[in-house]
XYZ file of C-alpha atoms in Angstrom:
447
model
C 0.442 -0.486 -0.126
C 1.545 3.560 -1.089
C 1.319 6.750 1.588
C -2.028 8.572 0.072
C -3.617 4.717 0.171
C -2.674 4.725 3.524
C -3.605 7.583 4.944
C -7.067 7.078 3.186
C -7.250 3.886 5.139
C -6.845 5.465 8.585
C -9.181 8.053 7.358
C -11.504 5.862 6.846
C -11.665 3.716 10.417
C -12.211 7.506 11.850
C -11.020 10.310 13.924
C -9.907 9.500 17.930
C -13.342 10.286 18.770
C -15.065 9.279 16.083
C -14.958 5.550 16.420
C -16.633 4.029 13.092
C -19.867 2.241 15.030
C -18.433 -1.309 14.562
C -15.308 -0.045 16.631
C -17.534 1.413 19.033
C -17.229 -1.121 21.338
C -13.859 -2.241 22.428
C -12.926 2.313 21.960
C -12.318 2.508 25.124
C -10.377 -0.567 25.516
C -6.801 -1.643 25.795
C -7.336 -4.674 24.378
C -6.632 -3.950 21.349
C -3.269 -2.145 20.823
C -2.444 -5.004 23.052
C -2.785 -7.899 20.822
C -0.991 -5.877 18.026
C 1.558 -5.453 20.138
C 2.084 -8.767 21.225
C 1.898 -9.857 17.574
C 4.151 -7.043 16.934
C 6.841 -8.784 19.355
C 6.262 -5.382 22.409
C 8.410 -3.259 20.445
C 6.972 -0.999 23.167
C 9.143 -2.424 25.677
C 12.946 -1.885 23.327
C 13.371 1.012 24.864
C 13.178 2.910 27.097
C 9.705 5.350 27.691
C 8.531 8.351 29.236
C 4.457 8.981 29.532
C 2.885 12.400 29.341
C -1.463 13.194 30.250
C -2.569 15.870 31.022
C -5.169 18.326 30.094
C -3.042 21.197 28.329
C 0.660 21.189 28.193
C 1.771 17.864 27.729
C 2.773 18.000 23.801
C 4.934 20.870 25.102
C 6.344 19.185 28.005
C 6.849 15.900 25.664
C 8.404 18.420 22.734
C 11.210 20.169 25.382
C 11.632 16.371 27.531
C 12.580 15.153 23.292
C 14.985 18.196 22.377
C 16.523 17.847 25.831
C 17.574 14.188 24.918
C 18.414 14.894 21.510
C 20.919 17.210 22.587
C 22.429 14.470 24.700
C 23.186 12.070 21.454
C 20.362 9.856 22.780
C 18.555 8.613 19.236
C 14.897 10.031 20.212
C 11.128 8.746 19.300
C 8.540 11.026 19.932
C 4.942 10.623 19.324
C 2.450 12.814 20.188
C -1.304 13.719 19.108
C -2.885 15.863 16.868
C -1.404 16.755 14.155
C -1.809 20.106 12.494
C -0.953 19.424 8.611
C -0.199 15.784 8.035
C -0.249 12.487 10.035
C 2.945 11.984 9.530
C 4.171 15.172 12.651
C 2.765 12.737 15.013
C 5.326 9.698 14.841
C 8.967 11.672 14.943
C 12.463 10.358 14.755
C 15.352 12.195 16.540
C 12.907 15.714 15.522
C 12.216 14.695 11.635
C 9.183 13.591 11.017
C 8.650 9.331 9.310
C 9.018 9.892 6.033
C 6.182 9.245 3.524
C 8.220 5.512 2.314
C 8.566 4.273 5.315
C 4.612 4.714 6.591
C 3.550 3.535 3.890
C 5.648 0.113 4.729
C 4.502 0.227 8.386
C 1.022 -0.052 8.149
C 1.289 -2.558 5.184
C 2.817 -4.009 7.733
C 0.292 -3.419 10.539
C -3.099 -3.647 8.250
C -1.499 -7.972 6.845
C -1.270 -8.540 10.532
C -4.527 -6.572 11.309
C -6.790 -8.694 8.191
C -4.448 -12.029 9.510
C -6.161 -11.205 13.492
C -9.229 -10.629 12.261
C -9.407 -13.982 10.427
C -8.307 -16.018 13.728
C -11.128 -14.179 15.255
C -8.239 -12.445 17.722
C -9.317 -8.754 17.517
C -12.975 -8.449 18.612
C -13.177 -5.405 16.098
C -10.767 -3.492 13.169
C -8.561 -1.279 15.697
C -9.393 2.284 15.703
C -7.625 5.104 13.989
C -5.681 6.376 17.066
C -4.909 2.518 17.993
C -3.798 2.069 14.602
C -1.384 5.077 14.693
C -0.035 4.442 17.283
C 0.429 0.566 16.871
C 2.463 2.126 13.956
C 5.017 4.258 16.749
C 6.017 1.426 18.639
C 7.141 -0.242 15.989
C 9.049 2.619 14.140
C 10.860 3.741 17.423
C 12.216 -0.036 17.433
C 12.779 -0.811 13.729
C 14.459 3.181 13.490
C 16.133 1.543 17.400
C 15.479 5.259 19.675
C 17.828 4.821 22.174
C 14.477 6.787 23.767
C 10.523 7.398 23.743
C 8.625 9.991 24.192
C 4.980 9.534 24.433
C 1.761 11.847 24.366
C -1.195 10.443 25.943
C -4.053 10.949 23.045
C -7.143 11.157 25.866
C -7.736 10.912 29.449
C -4.795 7.805 30.164
C -6.405 5.120 32.279
C -8.018 3.451 28.531
C -5.971 5.610 26.377
C -4.315 2.667 22.988
C -0.867 4.391 24.878
C -1.493 2.914 27.811
C -0.072 -0.085 27.518
C 3.556 1.502 28.117
C 6.002 -0.397 30.791
C 7.762 3.632 31.201
C 11.008 5.019 32.839
C 8.891 7.590 34.121
C 5.492 9.080 33.689
C 4.420 12.947 33.818
C 1.491 14.205 34.524
C 0.414 17.665 33.589
C -2.029 20.825 34.772
C -5.247 19.046 34.749
C -7.967 20.625 33.784
C -11.233 19.930 32.578
C -12.253 18.918 29.098
C -13.629 15.707 27.555
C -16.254 15.682 29.618
C -18.256 13.233 28.737
C -15.019 10.692 28.029
C -14.036 11.142 30.970
C -16.291 12.877 33.547
C -17.690 15.949 35.070
C -15.984 16.828 38.423
C -11.860 16.928 38.533
C -11.832 13.734 41.178
C -12.963 12.234 37.896
C -10.912 13.317 35.260
C -7.426 13.099 37.100
C -8.823 9.416 37.789
C -8.491 8.934 34.535
C -5.202 10.805 34.145
C -3.605 9.012 36.493
C -4.530 5.528 35.391
C -0.730 6.004 33.716
C 0.634 5.323 37.142
C 2.706 2.493 36.772
C 3.642 0.218 39.880
C 6.678 1.293 41.152
C 7.321 3.908 38.407
C 8.370 7.542 39.241
C 5.682 10.326 38.920
C 6.413 14.066 37.907
C 3.337 16.082 38.798
C 2.965 19.411 37.590
C 1.352 21.912 40.531
C -2.591 20.935 40.842
C -5.957 22.085 42.160
C -6.263 20.284 45.251
C -8.213 17.850 44.545
C -6.126 16.199 41.066
C -4.054 16.518 43.400
C -5.274 14.760 46.446
C -6.113 11.851 43.563
C -2.891 11.554 41.589
C -1.559 11.553 45.247
C -3.765 8.585 47.195
C -2.517 6.355 43.902
C 0.812 6.954 43.445
C 0.763 5.332 47.243
C -1.646 2.749 46.240
C 1.177 1.650 43.458
C 4.536 2.943 44.966
C 5.409 5.093 42.996
C 8.076 8.168 44.352
C 6.133 11.350 42.957
C 8.152 14.085 41.981
C 6.410 17.722 42.357
C 7.530 19.846 40.306
C 6.407 23.212 42.368
C 8.342 21.151 45.718
C 11.154 20.297 44.522
C 12.298 23.218 41.715
C 12.112 27.274 43.021
C 12.658 29.506 40.765
C 13.567 32.328 40.525
C 15.039 36.025 38.798
C 12.359 35.587 36.780
C 12.138 37.963 33.232
C 9.551 38.373 30.142
C 10.428 40.144 27.182
C 8.008 39.686 24.118
C 6.021 36.794 25.858
C 9.165 34.823 26.155
C 10.272 34.630 29.720
C 13.288 32.811 31.151
C 13.809 32.319 35.283
C 17.111 30.813 37.207
C 15.462 27.028 38.882
C 17.136 25.991 41.883
C 16.542 21.667 42.264
C 16.570 22.064 46.260
C 17.725 19.011 46.213
C 20.913 19.522 45.308
C 20.718 23.126 44.710
C 22.218 22.647 41.077
C 20.436 26.405 39.243
C 19.522 26.117 35.812
C 19.062 29.074 33.412
C 15.903 27.704 31.945
C 14.719 30.154 28.429
C 11.817 28.334 26.381
C 11.400 29.044 23.047
C 8.272 28.874 23.215
C 6.283 32.383 24.565
C 3.651 32.409 27.688
C 4.752 32.336 30.819
C 3.013 29.136 30.948
C 6.427 27.205 29.103
C 8.365 27.467 32.890
C 6.307 25.650 34.543
C 6.340 22.737 30.974
C 9.756 23.014 30.675
C 9.954 22.622 33.888
C 8.002 19.342 33.505
C 10.978 18.553 31.271
C 13.425 19.401 33.774
C 12.396 17.068 36.271
C 11.821 14.258 34.195
C 15.937 14.479 32.879
C 17.319 15.585 36.658
C 15.716 12.049 37.313
C 16.909 10.124 33.956
C 20.870 11.719 34.829
C 20.052 10.057 38.399
C 19.876 7.354 37.411
C 23.141 6.842 35.063
C 22.027 8.827 32.166
C 24.750 11.134 30.520
C 22.764 14.687 30.353
C 24.151 17.343 31.467
C 22.790 21.205 32.192
C 24.001 22.253 29.526
C 22.136 19.508 27.609
C 18.837 20.094 29.853
C 19.270 24.244 28.666
C 20.045 24.033 25.261
C 17.082 22.075 25.456
C 14.738 24.007 26.535
C 15.590 27.113 24.659
C 15.873 25.001 21.140
C 12.503 22.959 21.229
C 9.997 23.941 18.287
C 6.697 23.022 19.164
C 3.567 24.827 16.484
C 0.689 25.654 16.781
C 0.245 27.000 20.318
C 1.306 30.839 20.253
C 2.814 30.323 17.141
C 3.863 33.274 15.399
C 3.622 33.496 11.325
C 5.066 37.542 11.120
C 4.990 41.190 12.505
C 3.044 44.317 11.669
C 0.592 42.739 12.149
C 1.173 40.168 13.684
C -0.324 36.350 13.519
C -0.615 34.369 16.047
C -2.106 30.984 16.279
C -2.987 29.106 19.352
C -5.159 25.934 19.640
C -6.831 27.543 22.926
C -9.509 24.703 22.953
C -10.709 25.104 26.587
C -10.952 27.386 29.133
C -7.372 25.620 31.019
C -5.575 27.038 27.876
C -8.061 29.914 27.029
C -6.752 31.311 30.709
C -3.369 31.148 29.381
C -3.597 32.929 26.093
C -6.070 35.728 28.136
C -3.181 35.929 30.352
C -1.363 36.371 27.584
C -2.780 38.824 24.983
C -3.578 40.922 29.193
C 0.264 40.725 29.213
C 1.948 42.174 25.811
C -1.881 43.768 23.632
C -3.099 45.207 26.233
C -3.016 48.593 24.503
C -3.490 47.189 20.942
C -5.780 46.231 18.728
C -6.896 42.327 18.635
C -8.273 40.158 15.649
C -9.415 37.458 17.065
C -10.525 34.123 14.436
C -12.113 30.661 16.693
C -13.782 28.387 15.348
C -14.267 25.358 18.176
C -15.705 21.379 18.330
C -19.091 20.317 19.053
C -18.020 18.799 22.375
C -15.729 22.371 23.358
C -16.665 24.041 26.335
C -17.244 27.295 24.256
C -19.048 29.381 26.065
C -16.697 29.057 28.805
C -13.679 29.532 26.799
C -15.553 32.820 24.695
C -16.143 34.230 27.805
C -12.331 34.164 28.786
C -11.006 35.374 24.891
C -14.027 37.076 23.304
C -13.449 40.757 26.114
C -10.159 40.948 25.082
C -11.017 40.864 21.128
C -11.651 44.033 18.884
C -13.820 41.842 16.854
C -14.146 38.252 16.652
C -14.527 36.235 13.316
C -16.670 33.170 14.289
C -15.489 30.690 10.892
C -15.264 27.040 11.037
C -12.556 23.282 11.097
C -12.962 21.805 7.843
C -13.993 17.979 9.957
C -17.716 17.152 10.522
C -16.955 17.216 13.999
C -17.075 21.494 13.778
C -19.625 23.864 14.617
C -21.213 25.537 12.351
C -19.821 29.776 12.276
C -23.176 30.530 12.120
C -24.565 28.085 14.948
C -20.783 29.483 16.597
C -22.124 33.389 16.685
C -25.593 32.531 18.188
C -23.938 30.719 21.005
C -21.120 33.164 21.479
C -21.773 36.114 20.805
C -23.252 37.782 23.589
C -19.507 37.465 24.950
C -18.000 40.761 22.635
C -19.767 43.086 21.134
C -18.609 43.488 17.177
C -18.381 40.372 15.355
C -18.558 38.858 12.038
C -19.510 35.512 10.076
C -16.916 33.810 7.568
C -17.492 30.568 7.123
C -14.575 29.663 5.171
C -11.284 30.414 7.587
C -8.939 30.934 5.010
C -11.058 33.809 3.740
C -11.383 34.715 7.532
C -7.969 35.519 7.365
C -7.368 36.853 3.960
C -10.444 39.539 4.908
C -8.771 40.759 8.625
C -5.352 41.223 7.164
C -7.216 43.410 4.562
C -8.475 45.258 7.722
C -5.691 45.212 9.973
C -2.799 47.603 10.774
C 0.388 46.954 11.069
C 0.417 47.490 15.070
C -2.560 45.049 15.659
C -2.944 41.475 16.687
C -4.644 38.977 14.749
C -5.044 35.596 16.412
C -6.592 32.198 15.179
C -7.165 30.147 18.392
C -10.454 27.895 19.285
C -9.049 24.436 17.891
C -6.046 22.891 16.542
C -7.697 21.792 13.656
C -8.919 25.533 13.039
C -5.010 26.362 13.415
C -3.770 23.579 10.990
C -5.961 24.123 8.305
C -4.784 28.715 8.621
C -0.870 27.086 8.823
C -0.984 25.594 5.837
C -2.998 27.543 4.451
C -0.721 30.348 5.009
C 2.265 28.475 3.659
C 0.392 28.565 0.461
C -0.264 32.491 0.725
C 4.115 33.158 1.321
C 4.719 30.626 -1.404
C 2.091 32.488 -4.027
C 3.540 36.168 -2.855
C 6.973 34.817 -3.316
C 7.164 33.870 -6.907
């Protein structure tokens, strides 16, 4: 099967939250992925790994940790989701996306095994999109002989396909409300699902949490005999400063008094926390014999690239992409706007998915914008721009509705002054779509 055919086949299986009817019964279950991994020869156990769950910041934390290991000359595998423009983004070797030929070869092998297992009645249903891509990542990293794997949970934790891992460390980033229909409607329920990635006697790096989430996680860690490294108790931040939305700080490890000057290459104060999550994990591995220096940590953090998270496309007017798709992420974006754009006109191009807390997100973001443009990403899960305006326009006095995200950007650019700022946000699907369009736009302009 060639690359295009492989991608088309995967798309017939549905997205992460849109499994086909025949697989619905097995969607939130580790049976399929376990059978696949066993048939592949348990490639997920061919390398030490870190497993990362949380509501916000887990992708950035994964990217920071991967970059640190690469600066320490380890060959790494990085598995994240969702992708912005191309599915290959989810599987990276040493910072590079898997190539089309390798992707097609691994999928062809996977599909042959799936047919074999279905015929032998060892699978109750065809594995889902996410289960297939997760199995491909496990196998790809083993084939490529990575020396360390970094895995981001797709949804929740306890029943996520990545949770068959036997990691060397687990990391829990900030936990907040999102995907309540799948994970529960209280912070305790959600924290319980995220804490499902904890394994017996495997250390856990724990970011600062609300007390109700922290209690659930600590109780689970105690049951399993996990060492807990709470970043806000194990590390102290001093000499914090910021410039143009980028933060830097001196971070001291209290147990050793070692200090690190960290300056994340990603804007927003919240990236300091994500960087410290990765710092804490790297220091744990260094204490266990991995050759990771202080310089590897600081340089790895400073050079991390993670698109679609307060990603700046241009200046004059400034254009930013940010996938603030839940209240926690929207709160961080609102802080960024308040700290850096309080005296500038903000245009907000906003699109969302049906399962998101639109009213809460709108309440945080819309009052900071001079004008909101309602649009919609190209996905069956999107809320139509007109419906979005009906439900959320009461949060702004000035808005318009433009269904095409590309047209929305073009029209805002035609009206915006050089000193204005344009933010495209609300959905990573929207961010990926606009990011792709922007590249095409620049290519045409360069001709």
